[in-house]
Amino acid sequence: MKWETVIGLEVHVQLMTRSKIFSGDSTAYGAAPNTQACDVSIALPGVLPVMNREAARLAVKFGMAIGAEINRTSVFARKNYFYPDLPKGYQISQYETPIVGRGSLEIDPGDGPKTIGITRAHLEEDAGKSLHGSSGDFTGIDLNRAGTPLLEIVSEPDMRSPAEAVAYLRQLHALVRYLGISDGNMQEGSFRCDANVSIRPLGAAELGTRTELKNINSFRFVEKAIRYEIERQIDILEDGGTVVQETRLYDADRDETRSMRSKEEAHDYRYFPDPDLPPMVLEDAFLAEVKESLPELPHDRRHRFIEHYGLAPADAAQLTNERTQADYFEAVAEATNAEPRTACNWILGELNAALNQEGIPVEASRIDSDALAGLLDRIADSSISGKIAKDVFSAMWNGEGDADSIIEARGLRQITDTGAIEAVVDEVLAASPDQVRQFREGNQKVIGFLVGQVMKKTRGKANPKQVNETLRRKLDA
């Protein structure tokens, strides 16, 4: 039997606020355990939550970016469950009336664009963290994260493969960083994913029984966990068994999922409106302010890069994945006389290689946009060749100065004088009678050897195009 996979994702995004969603505690990462947990965070009797306006602004910003319905009035609810790192015995979340309603996100998993529906995005507080093995045989509780603002983004079950799920996650991750609503740091828990996976006979309309894979914190593990779970469910059904609705954990070391607990339904949490928080009402002025703050979105910027700069779709997509990289490219493209595609190639090639080697973002680059534009100008006006430009780039990266000063100090300026090039070409031809004969007998490939000899004699400074043209003219004479 042929099977179809059905995948829906729930992504928890930590919002980039300085304080928690209902208190003034800091959200800074890495503090000593329980040093950022005030009376609200640890749920002392009689304390009251106060909504963080910035968290609401960031949530609305996301909703507008995905073309979603923004609910002018949203309600906070208590989600009741008992766990050591949840001091109140309930989590403040949103249930029936979230701040962000239906929207969508376009992805391209490699076989063409596809639109993934987003059911909702709701605000909620994070729980604390259990520290296993930190105190001998005991489990420690760190409440620094308790109350950290989260935006839970729930997709429709529109994905049909692990590749589509990863493409959706990457696009979502890029978007929240692009908007500046989250740093998206997966290692620090700022971007966490739960995957709901089920299978059904190909062509069937009814959904199969789903399992939930919890808290997966890397794109690679999301793909591997979903792939394993698909195979596990197929094996169960083809052996005549029944898939059980449950929550499962992914063990990266064993590359397998294992049962954690039976899957709860909404009624298990006994949701009810939080009596300490009134409905949140968004005014027109607030919504207008958020809309005004939206940057040009990645999808729109990608299309503009293709149309205005003539970039290939794949290059435009890569450049616009990160807002800072897109800004850097535009700054270079506008400052140089070189073709925009040349700027694109250098950023995605030499610059990204240098950044990756040192593990730094483009905003920390040792070569700013004006400096790279200056280097590309020297290629465009034939002062240096592309090959020599790579040596100049390395020198610039190592702090030896700008392109012009390095070119002059090292004597790298390209030889473009026709007479000088002809003299070296004549010398090479005279010393290479066998290659000259082979070329004239039809072996066109030998031209590469002759060009190489000229470049060697000029220490790479002769203009390659002029060398090639001069050689062919003299060989054809």
Tab-separated table of C-alpha atoms in Angstrom:
chain	number	residue	atom	x	y	z
A	1	MET	CA	0.000	0.000	0.000
A	2	LYS	CA	1.117	3.544	-0.709
A	3	TRP	CA	1.032	5.956	2.200
A	4	GLU	CA	0.759	9.705	2.502
A	5	THR	CA	2.434	11.623	5.319
A	6	VAL	CA	0.629	14.467	7.055
A	7	ILE	CA	2.698	16.889	9.133
A	8	GLY	CA	1.753	19.917	11.197
A	9	LEU	CA	4.238	21.930	13.250
A	10	GLU	CA	3.930	23.908	16.464
A	11	VAL	CA	6.819	26.302	16.895
A	12	HIS	CA	7.591	28.165	20.108
A	13	VAL	CA	9.392	31.438	19.391
A	14	GLN	CA	10.895	33.384	22.282
A	15	LEU	CA	10.088	37.041	21.736
A	16	MET	CA	12.905	39.556	21.953
A	17	THR	CA	11.751	41.577	24.933
A	18	ARG	CA	13.972	42.762	27.769
A	19	SER	CA	11.466	41.726	30.435
A	20	LYS	CA	9.047	38.843	30.870
A	21	ILE	CA	5.510	38.760	29.564
A	22	PHE	CA	3.768	39.450	32.891
A	23	SER	CA	6.548	40.834	35.117
A	24	GLY	CA	9.658	43.007	35.098
A	25	ASP	CA	12.179	40.156	35.376
A	26	SER	CA	15.029	40.168	32.878
A	27	THR	CA	14.939	37.665	30.010
A	28	ALA	CA	18.731	37.716	29.510
A	29	TYR	CA	20.189	34.288	28.808
A	30	GLY	CA	22.847	32.655	30.988
A	31	ALA	CA	22.161	34.098	34.431
A	32	ALA	CA	22.768	31.950	37.527
A	33	PRO	CA	19.740	29.735	38.358
A	34	ASN	CA	16.779	31.487	39.982
A	35	THR	CA	18.342	34.957	39.909
A	36	GLN	CA	15.764	36.254	37.408
A	37	ALA	CA	12.615	35.043	39.111
A	38	CYS	CA	10.556	37.593	41.033
A	39	ASP	CA	7.396	37.079	43.070
A	40	VAL	CA	5.294	36.868	39.899
A	41	SER	CA	7.593	34.280	38.300
A	42	ILE	CA	7.572	32.033	41.364
A	43	ALA	CA	3.826	32.557	41.897
A	44	LEU	CA	3.735	33.936	45.398
A	45	PRO	CA	0.173	34.299	46.720
A	46	GLY	CA	-1.535	37.587	45.935
A	47	VAL	CA	0.707	38.723	43.045
A	48	LEU	CA	-0.910	39.825	39.788
A	49	PRO	CA	0.374	39.592	36.199
A	50	VAL	CA	0.687	42.747	34.065
A	51	MET	CA	0.798	42.359	30.264
A	52	ASN	CA	4.015	43.384	28.464
A	53	ARG	CA	3.058	45.784	25.646
A	54	GLU	CA	6.193	44.972	23.651
A	55	ALA	CA	5.302	41.266	23.533
A	56	ALA	CA	1.935	42.168	22.021
A	57	ARG	CA	3.622	44.455	19.481
A	58	LEU	CA	6.006	41.729	18.338
A	59	ALA	CA	3.179	39.196	18.020
A	60	VAL	CA	1.128	41.596	15.883
A	61	LYS	CA	4.202	42.336	13.769
A	62	PHE	CA	4.505	38.635	12.976
A	63	GLY	CA	0.794	38.348	12.212
A	64	MET	CA	0.934	41.236	9.752
A	65	ALA	CA	4.000	39.734	8.046
A	66	ILE	CA	2.141	36.486	7.257
A	67	GLY	CA	-1.039	38.281	6.162
A	68	ALA	CA	-2.969	36.928	9.137
A	69	GLU	CA	-6.129	38.094	10.814
A	70	ILE	CA	-5.258	40.229	13.850
A	71	ASN	CA	-7.840	39.884	16.597
A	72	ARG	CA	-8.570	43.328	18.062
A	73	THR	CA	-9.622	41.573	21.267
A	74	SER	CA	-7.817	38.490	22.557
A	75	VAL	CA	-8.186	36.574	25.802
A	76	PHE	CA	-5.656	34.958	28.110
A	77	ALA	CA	-6.540	31.588	29.600
A	78	ARG	CA	-5.164	29.290	32.253
A	79	LYS	CA	-3.828	26.000	30.920
A	80	ASN	CA	-3.820	23.693	33.925
A	81	TYR	CA	-1.196	21.010	34.377
A	82	PHE	CA	1.199	20.052	37.140
A	83	TYR	CA	4.938	19.887	36.672
A	84	PRO	CA	7.799	20.875	39.007
A	85	ASP	CA	8.994	23.784	36.830
A	86	LEU	CA	5.510	25.358	36.656
A	87	PRO	CA	5.106	27.121	40.016
A	88	LYS	CA	1.481	28.217	39.605
A	89	GLY	CA	0.215	24.814	38.557
A	90	TYR	CA	-1.021	26.431	35.342
A	91	GLN	CA	0.418	28.247	32.357
A	92	ILE	CA	-1.012	31.552	31.146
A	93	SER	CA	-1.693	31.094	27.448
A	94	GLN	CA	-4.339	31.931	24.861
A	95	TYR	CA	-6.903	29.416	23.730
A	96	GLU	CA	-10.179	30.287	22.020
A	97	THR	CA	-9.267	33.865	21.072
A	98	PRO	CA	-5.560	34.229	20.200
A	99	ILE	CA	-3.943	37.499	19.179
A	100	VAL	CA	-3.100	36.221	15.648
A	101	GLY	CA	-5.570	34.260	13.553
A	102	ARG	CA	-5.242	32.541	10.176
A	103	GLY	CA	-2.379	33.389	7.854
A	104	SER	CA	0.069	31.619	5.552
A	105	LEU	CA	3.726	31.207	4.686
A	106	GLU	CA	5.188	30.392	1.279
A	107	ILE	CA	8.001	27.838	1.162
A	108	ASP	CA	10.078	26.183	-1.544
A	109	PRO	CA	11.356	22.734	-0.540
A	110	GLY	CA	13.165	22.377	-3.853
A	111	ASP	CA	10.377	21.217	-6.149
A	112	GLY	CA	8.531	24.522	-6.482
A	113	PRO	CA	6.714	26.953	-4.179
A	114	LYS	CA	4.004	25.791	-1.807
A	115	THR	CA	1.791	27.714	0.604
A	116	ILE	CA	1.516	26.424	4.167
A	117	GLY	CA	-1.478	27.574	6.173
A	118	ILE	CA	-0.945	28.954	9.658
A	119	THR	CA	-3.888	28.281	11.949
A	120	ARG	CA	-2.983	30.717	14.706
A	121	ALA	CA	-0.198	32.297	16.717
A	122	HIS	CA	-0.859	32.879	20.377
A	123	LEU	CA	1.013	34.473	23.257
A	124	GLU	CA	1.947	32.503	26.329
A	125	GLU	CA	4.507	32.324	29.109
A	126	ASP	CA	7.326	29.802	29.202
A	127	ALA	CA	7.811	27.380	32.078
A	128	GLY	CA	10.993	26.974	34.099
A	129	LYS	CA	13.637	24.355	33.454
A	130	SER	CA	14.427	21.078	35.201
A	131	LEU	CA	18.160	20.508	35.713
A	132	HIS	CA	18.725	16.766	35.871
A	133	GLY	CA	21.935	15.562	37.462
A	134	SER	CA	22.949	19.012	38.685
A	135	SER	CA	22.573	18.101	42.395
A	136	GLY	CA	23.586	14.484	42.744
A	137	ASP	CA	20.512	12.265	42.688
A	138	PHE	CA	18.168	15.267	42.826
A	139	THR	CA	16.643	17.324	40.023
A	140	GLY	CA	17.127	21.077	40.335
A	141	ILE	CA	14.570	23.655	39.207
A	142	ASP	CA	15.656	26.887	37.521
A	143	LEU	CA	12.801	29.405	37.209
A	144	ASN	CA	14.731	32.003	35.218
A	145	ARG	CA	12.778	31.061	32.072
A	146	ALA	CA	9.413	31.034	33.866
A	147	GLY	CA	7.350	33.859	32.396
A	148	THR	CA	9.550	34.390	29.319
A	149	PRO	CA	7.270	35.554	26.474
A	150	LEU	CA	6.603	32.981	23.765
A	151	LEU	CA	4.688	33.134	20.521
A	152	GLU	CA	3.393	29.675	19.658
A	153	ILE	CA	2.881	29.406	15.895
A	154	VAL	CA	0.602	26.545	14.857
A	155	SER	CA	0.563	25.414	11.238
A	156	GLU	CA	-2.149	23.607	9.337
A	157	PRO	CA	-1.357	19.926	8.596
A	158	ASP	CA	-0.255	20.952	5.093
A	159	MET	CA	3.216	19.415	4.909
A	160	ARG	CA	3.705	16.046	3.243
A	161	SER	CA	7.384	15.243	3.754
A	162	PRO	CA	10.277	15.885	6.144
A	163	ALA	CA	11.813	18.144	3.473
A	164	GLU	CA	8.707	20.340	3.442
A	165	ALA	CA	8.712	20.501	7.231
A	166	VAL	CA	12.342	21.647	7.284
A	167	ALA	CA	11.711	24.176	4.494
A	168	TYR	CA	8.800	25.606	6.504
A	169	LEU	CA	10.893	25.778	9.673
A	170	ARG	CA	13.791	27.477	7.901
A	171	GLN	CA	11.465	30.014	6.299
A	172	LEU	CA	9.769	30.714	9.632
A	173	HIS	CA	13.127	30.983	11.391
A	174	ALA	CA	14.390	33.438	8.778
A	175	LEU	CA	11.196	35.494	9.044
A	176	VAL	CA	11.214	35.957	12.827
A	177	ARG	CA	14.865	37.015	12.687
A	178	TYR	CA	14.180	39.277	9.701
A	179	LEU	CA	11.376	40.992	11.601
A	180	GLY	CA	13.575	41.387	14.677
A	181	ILE	CA	11.031	39.721	16.950
A	182	SER	CA	13.347	36.869	18.037
A	183	ASP	CA	17.017	35.974	17.826
A	184	GLY	CA	15.953	32.448	16.811
A	185	ASN	CA	18.826	30.897	18.772
A	186	MET	CA	17.943	27.207	18.813
A	187	GLN	CA	20.762	26.253	21.192
A	188	GLU	CA	19.402	28.656	23.810
A	189	GLY	CA	15.799	27.500	23.330
A	190	SER	CA	14.583	30.625	21.529
A	191	PHE	CA	13.155	28.567	18.653
A	192	ARG	CA	11.700	25.140	19.507
A	193	CYS	CA	9.580	22.825	17.429
A	194	ASP	CA	6.942	20.173	18.137
A	195	ALA	CA	5.966	18.040	15.142
A	196	ASN	CA	2.611	16.289	14.742
A	197	VAL	CA	3.025	13.337	12.395
A	198	SER	CA	0.490	10.889	10.978
A	199	ILE	CA	0.123	8.730	7.893
A	200	ARG	CA	-2.874	7.646	5.856
A	201	PRO	CA	-3.484	5.617	2.689
A	202	LEU	CA	-2.669	7.696	-0.369
A	203	GLY	CA	-5.833	9.434	-1.561
A	204	ALA	CA	-7.692	9.058	1.745
A	205	ALA	CA	-9.443	12.142	3.125
A	206	GLU	CA	-9.517	11.149	6.784
A	207	LEU	CA	-6.458	11.905	8.874
A	208	GLY	CA	-4.595	9.100	10.614
A	209	THR	CA	-3.778	8.935	14.308
A	210	ARG	CA	-1.034	11.438	15.056
A	211	THR	CA	1.903	11.400	17.405
A	212	GLU	CA	3.606	14.517	18.702
A	213	LEU	CA	7.394	14.809	18.691
A	214	LYS	CA	8.427	17.287	21.394
A	215	ASN	CA	11.008	20.052	21.643
A	216	ILE	CA	13.315	19.328	18.701
A	217	ASN	CA	15.988	22.001	18.528
A	218	SER	CA	17.737	21.677	15.161
A	219	PHE	CA	16.626	21.506	11.544
A	220	ARG	CA	18.615	18.324	10.974
A	221	PHE	CA	17.034	16.570	13.946
A	222	VAL	CA	13.535	17.655	12.867
A	223	GLU	CA	14.063	15.970	9.519
A	224	LYS	CA	15.551	12.807	11.062
A	225	ALA	CA	12.893	12.563	13.789
A	226	ILE	CA	10.005	12.900	11.331
A	227	ARG	CA	11.584	10.423	8.917
A	228	TYR	CA	12.003	7.856	11.690
A	229	GLU	CA	8.445	8.392	12.943
A	230	ILE	CA	6.991	7.932	9.457
A	231	GLU	CA	8.777	4.605	9.047
A	232	ARG	CA	7.755	3.505	12.543
A	233	GLN	CA	4.068	4.203	11.888
A	234	ILE	CA	4.126	2.501	8.484
A	235	ASP	CA	5.707	-0.597	10.018
A	236	ILE	CA	3.012	-0.715	12.720
A	237	LEU	CA	0.119	-0.381	10.263
A	238	GLU	CA	1.533	-2.811	7.716
A	239	ASP	CA	1.976	-5.364	10.512
A	240	GLY	CA	-1.719	-5.029	11.378
A	241	GLY	CA	-1.195	-2.871	14.479
A	242	THR	CA	-2.647	0.461	15.564
A	243	VAL	CA	-0.815	3.754	15.997
A	244	VAL	CA	-1.378	5.166	19.490
A	245	GLN	CA	-1.888	8.895	19.990
A	246	GLU	CA	0.966	9.932	22.240
A	247	THR	CA	3.816	12.347	22.833
A	248	ARG	CA	7.243	11.018	21.871
A	249	LEU	CA	10.799	12.242	22.354
A	250	TYR	CA	13.525	12.062	19.724
A	251	ASP	CA	16.792	10.460	20.840
A	252	ALA	CA	19.460	11.916	18.542
A	253	ASP	CA	22.139	9.485	19.732
A	254	ARG	CA	20.061	6.457	18.725
A	255	ASP	CA	18.201	8.219	15.903
A	256	GLU	CA	14.829	7.027	17.160
A	257	THR	CA	11.696	8.289	18.852
A	258	ARG	CA	10.426	6.831	22.103
A	259	SER	CA	7.203	7.170	24.063
A	260	MET	CA	7.011	9.944	26.648
A	261	ARG	CA	3.335	10.066	27.663
A	262	SER	CA	-0.166	9.673	26.262
A	263	LYS	CA	-1.210	12.707	24.229
A	264	GLU	CA	-3.372	15.197	26.059
A	265	GLU	CA	-6.402	16.818	24.463
A	266	ALA	CA	-7.498	20.400	25.086
A	267	HIS	CA	-10.088	19.333	27.658
A	268	ASP	CA	-7.366	17.664	29.725
A	269	TYR	CA	-5.913	21.097	30.436
A	270	ARG	CA	-9.227	22.543	31.721
A	271	TYR	CA	-8.752	25.864	29.954
A	272	PHE	CA	-10.686	28.832	31.330
A	273	PRO	CA	-10.224	32.630	30.998
A	274	ASP	CA	-7.649	33.978	33.430
A	275	PRO	CA	-9.526	36.099	35.986
A	276	ASP	CA	-6.415	38.180	36.728
A	277	LEU	CA	-6.006	39.405	33.141
A	278	PRO	CA	-8.726	41.374	31.331
A	279	PRO	CA	-9.205	40.850	27.573
A	280	MET	CA	-6.409	42.522	25.616
A	281	VAL	CA	-7.774	45.186	23.276
A	282	LEU	CA	-5.645	46.518	20.411
A	283	GLU	CA	-6.381	50.097	19.405
A	284	ASP	CA	-6.157	51.485	15.858
A	285	ALA	CA	-3.193	53.699	16.724
A	286	PHE	CA	-1.286	50.700	18.096
A	287	LEU	CA	-1.939	48.622	14.952
A	288	ALA	CA	-0.929	51.533	12.713
A	289	GLU	CA	2.312	51.930	14.667
A	290	VAL	CA	3.143	48.243	14.233
A	291	LYS	CA	2.339	48.309	10.526
A	292	GLU	CA	4.610	51.320	10.060
A	293	SER	CA	7.480	49.408	11.693
A	294	LEU	CA	7.339	46.464	9.257
A	295	PRO	CA	10.438	46.141	7.065
A	296	GLU	CA	10.301	45.077	3.436
A	297	LEU	CA	9.492	41.376	3.804
A	298	PRO	CA	11.858	38.655	2.540
A	299	HIS	CA	9.455	37.470	-0.169
A	300	ASP	CA	9.054	41.003	-1.571
A	301	ARG	CA	12.744	41.763	-1.291
A	302	ARG	CA	13.649	38.527	-3.039
A	303	HIS	CA	11.473	39.409	-6.024
A	304	ARG	CA	12.890	42.957	-6.124
A	305	PHE	CA	16.444	41.603	-6.146
A	306	ILE	CA	15.555	39.395	-9.105
A	307	GLU	CA	13.868	42.177	-11.082
A	308	HIS	CA	16.033	45.174	-10.157
A	309	TYR	CA	19.471	43.576	-9.884
A	310	GLY	CA	19.014	40.706	-12.340
A	311	LEU	CA	19.954	38.019	-9.792
A	312	ALA	CA	19.138	34.340	-10.176
A	313	PRO	CA	16.173	33.286	-7.984
A	314	ALA	CA	18.350	30.927	-5.917
A	315	ASP	CA	20.918	33.669	-5.246
A	316	ALA	CA	18.225	36.201	-4.366
A	317	ALA	CA	16.661	33.716	-1.948
A	318	GLN	CA	20.009	33.045	-0.274
A	319	LEU	CA	20.806	36.748	0.075
A	320	THR	CA	17.437	37.604	1.615
A	321	ASN	CA	17.409	34.774	4.162
A	322	GLU	CA	19.081	37.160	6.602
A	323	ARG	CA	18.114	40.816	6.738
A	324	THR	CA	21.649	41.954	7.579
A	325	GLN	CA	23.072	40.079	4.593
A	326	ALA	CA	20.459	41.574	2.267
A	327	ASP	CA	21.280	45.043	3.615
A	328	TYR	CA	25.008	44.405	3.086
A	329	PHE	CA	24.437	43.302	-0.515
A	330	GLU	CA	22.348	46.361	-1.340
A	331	ALA	CA	24.967	48.659	0.161
A	332	VAL	CA	27.700	47.042	-1.979
A	333	ALA	CA	25.565	46.944	-5.145
A	334	GLU	CA	24.736	50.637	-4.848
A	335	ALA	CA	28.327	51.690	-4.087
A	336	THR	CA	30.217	49.786	-6.797
A	337	ASN	CA	30.491	50.137	-10.565
A	338	ALA	CA	30.678	46.344	-10.856
A	339	GLU	CA	27.666	44.311	-11.933
A	340	PRO	CA	25.225	43.443	-9.104
A	341	ARG	CA	25.740	39.777	-9.914
A	342	THR	CA	29.458	40.217	-9.244
A	343	ALA	CA	28.651	41.690	-5.823
A	344	CYS	CA	26.309	38.767	-5.167
A	345	ASN	CA	28.940	36.193	-6.129
A	346	TRP	CA	31.572	37.744	-3.871
A	347	ILE	CA	29.235	37.970	-0.891
A	348	LEU	CA	27.946	34.402	-1.237
A	349	GLY	CA	31.447	33.146	-2.053
A	350	GLU	CA	34.546	34.769	-0.560
A	351	LEU	CA	32.835	36.826	2.130
A	352	ASN	CA	30.578	34.043	3.452
A	353	ALA	CA	33.511	31.622	3.469
A	354	ALA	CA	35.529	34.036	5.619
A	355	LEU	CA	32.582	34.690	7.935
A	356	ASN	CA	31.845	30.981	8.348
A	357	GLN	CA	35.473	30.171	9.067
A	358	GLU	CA	35.443	32.573	12.005
A	359	GLY	CA	31.846	31.906	13.016
A	360	ILE	CA	30.768	35.543	12.857
A	361	PRO	CA	27.726	37.242	11.265
A	362	VAL	CA	27.957	39.647	8.347
A	363	GLU	CA	27.463	42.659	10.609
A	364	ALA	CA	30.758	41.755	12.303
A	365	SER	CA	32.633	41.433	9.000
A	366	ARG	CA	36.183	42.786	8.927
A	367	ILE	CA	35.425	44.148	5.444
A	368	ASP	CA	32.538	46.591	5.390
A	369	SER	CA	30.308	47.166	2.391
A	370	ASP	CA	32.230	50.253	1.160
A	371	ALA	CA	35.540	48.389	1.318
A	372	LEU	CA	34.193	45.438	-0.675
A	373	ALA	CA	32.669	47.849	-3.208
A	374	GLY	CA	36.112	49.411	-3.612
A	375	LEU	CA	37.657	46.022	-4.340
A	376	LEU	CA	34.979	45.186	-6.915
A	377	ASP	CA	35.591	48.551	-8.615
A	378	ARG	CA	39.200	47.567	-9.201
A	379	ILE	CA	38.037	44.366	-10.902
A	380	ALA	CA	35.489	46.276	-12.978
A	381	ASP	CA	38.027	48.819	-14.260
A	382	SER	CA	40.582	46.050	-14.997
A	383	SER	CA	43.072	47.302	-12.409
A	384	ILE	CA	43.334	43.713	-11.132
A	385	SER	CA	42.115	40.308	-12.251
A	386	GLY	CA	39.550	38.241	-10.374
A	387	LYS	CA	42.309	35.882	-9.288
A	388	ILE	CA	44.486	38.640	-7.839
A	389	ALA	CA	41.365	40.156	-6.244
A	390	LYS	CA	41.113	37.081	-4.021
A	391	ASP	CA	44.616	37.747	-2.694
A	392	VAL	CA	43.692	41.388	-2.106
A	393	PHE	CA	40.520	40.286	-0.283
A	394	SER	CA	42.594	38.092	2.062
A	395	ALA	CA	44.926	40.986	2.773
A	396	MET	CA	41.969	43.283	3.468
A	397	TRP	CA	40.479	40.672	5.820
A	398	ASN	CA	43.791	40.520	7.673
A	399	GLY	CA	43.730	44.271	8.215
A	400	GLU	CA	46.357	45.399	5.692
A	401	GLY	CA	44.251	48.291	4.411
A	402	ASP	CA	41.820	49.006	1.602
A	403	ALA	CA	42.013	47.552	-1.886
A	404	ASP	CA	43.815	50.503	-3.488
A	405	SER	CA	46.558	50.697	-0.863
A	406	ILE	CA	47.189	46.926	-1.012
A	407	ILE	CA	47.313	46.930	-4.826
A	408	GLU	CA	49.858	49.766	-4.842
A	409	ALA	CA	51.958	48.405	-1.967
A	410	ARG	CA	52.267	44.973	-3.571
A	411	GLY	CA	52.541	46.174	-7.149
A	412	LEU	CA	49.528	44.163	-8.223
A	413	ARG	CA	48.025	46.548	-10.742
A	414	GLN	CA	47.122	44.678	-13.906
A	415	ILE	CA	49.131	45.155	-17.083
A	416	THR	CA	46.797	46.485	-19.766
A	417	ASP	CA	49.380	48.115	-22.031
A	418	THR	CA	48.947	46.476	-25.440
A	419	GLY	CA	52.599	46.780	-26.384
A	420	ALA	CA	53.835	45.233	-23.158
A	421	ILE	CA	51.436	42.291	-23.465
A	422	GLU	CA	52.379	41.729	-27.127
A	423	ALA	CA	56.053	41.613	-26.220
A	424	VAL	CA	55.496	38.879	-23.622
A	425	VAL	CA	53.182	36.954	-25.992
A	426	ASP	CA	55.847	37.012	-28.722
A	427	GLU	CA	58.393	35.738	-26.226
A	428	VAL	CA	56.117	32.851	-25.151
A	429	LEU	CA	55.247	31.871	-28.728
A	430	ALA	CA	58.913	31.833	-29.693
A	431	ALA	CA	59.678	29.518	-26.773
A	432	SER	CA	56.732	27.167	-27.484
A	433	PRO	CA	56.989	25.937	-31.112
A	434	ASP	CA	55.382	22.562	-30.354
A	435	GLN	CA	52.310	24.158	-28.803
A	436	VAL	CA	52.036	26.670	-31.659
A	437	ARG	CA	52.087	23.808	-34.174
A	438	GLN	CA	49.470	21.831	-32.193
A	439	PHE	CA	47.155	24.857	-32.067
A	440	ARG	CA	47.409	25.443	-35.804
A	441	GLU	CA	46.683	21.745	-36.391
A	442	GLY	CA	43.375	22.182	-34.547
A	443	ASN	CA	44.168	21.548	-30.880
A	444	GLN	CA	42.351	24.531	-29.362
A	445	LYS	CA	42.984	23.384	-25.792
A	446	VAL	CA	46.674	24.258	-26.020
A	447	ILE	CA	45.718	27.937	-25.784
A	448	GLY	CA	45.307	27.390	-22.049
A	449	PHE	CA	48.965	26.422	-21.712
A	450	LEU	CA	50.085	29.488	-23.645
A	451	VAL	CA	47.907	31.847	-21.595
A	452	GLY	CA	49.347	30.280	-18.452
A	453	GLN	CA	52.898	30.929	-19.655
A	454	VAL	CA	52.145	34.589	-20.318
A	455	MET	CA	50.495	34.975	-16.900
A	456	LYS	CA	53.496	33.274	-15.273
A	457	LYS	CA	55.952	35.673	-16.916
A	458	THR	CA	53.877	38.683	-15.846
A	459	ARG	CA	53.362	37.260	-12.331
A	460	GLY	CA	49.622	37.117	-12.946
A	461	LYS	CA	49.344	40.839	-13.678
A	462	ALA	CA	48.528	40.740	-17.407
A	463	ASN	CA	44.895	41.259	-18.310
A	464	PRO	CA	43.712	37.686	-19.099
A	465	LYS	CA	41.205	38.824	-21.694
A	466	GLN	CA	43.820	40.848	-23.571
A	467	VAL	CA	46.302	37.976	-23.346
A	468	ASN	CA	43.791	35.554	-24.835
A	469	GLU	CA	42.827	37.899	-27.645
A	470	THR	CA	46.461	38.731	-28.486
A	471	LEU	CA	47.466	35.066	-28.551
A	472	ARG	CA	44.594	34.083	-30.848
A	473	ARG	CA	45.280	36.983	-33.188
A	474	LYS	CA	48.930	36.060	-33.546
A	475	LEU	CA	48.291	32.313	-33.817
A	476	ASP	CA	45.669	32.855	-36.527
A	477	ALA	CA	47.990	35.115	-38.523
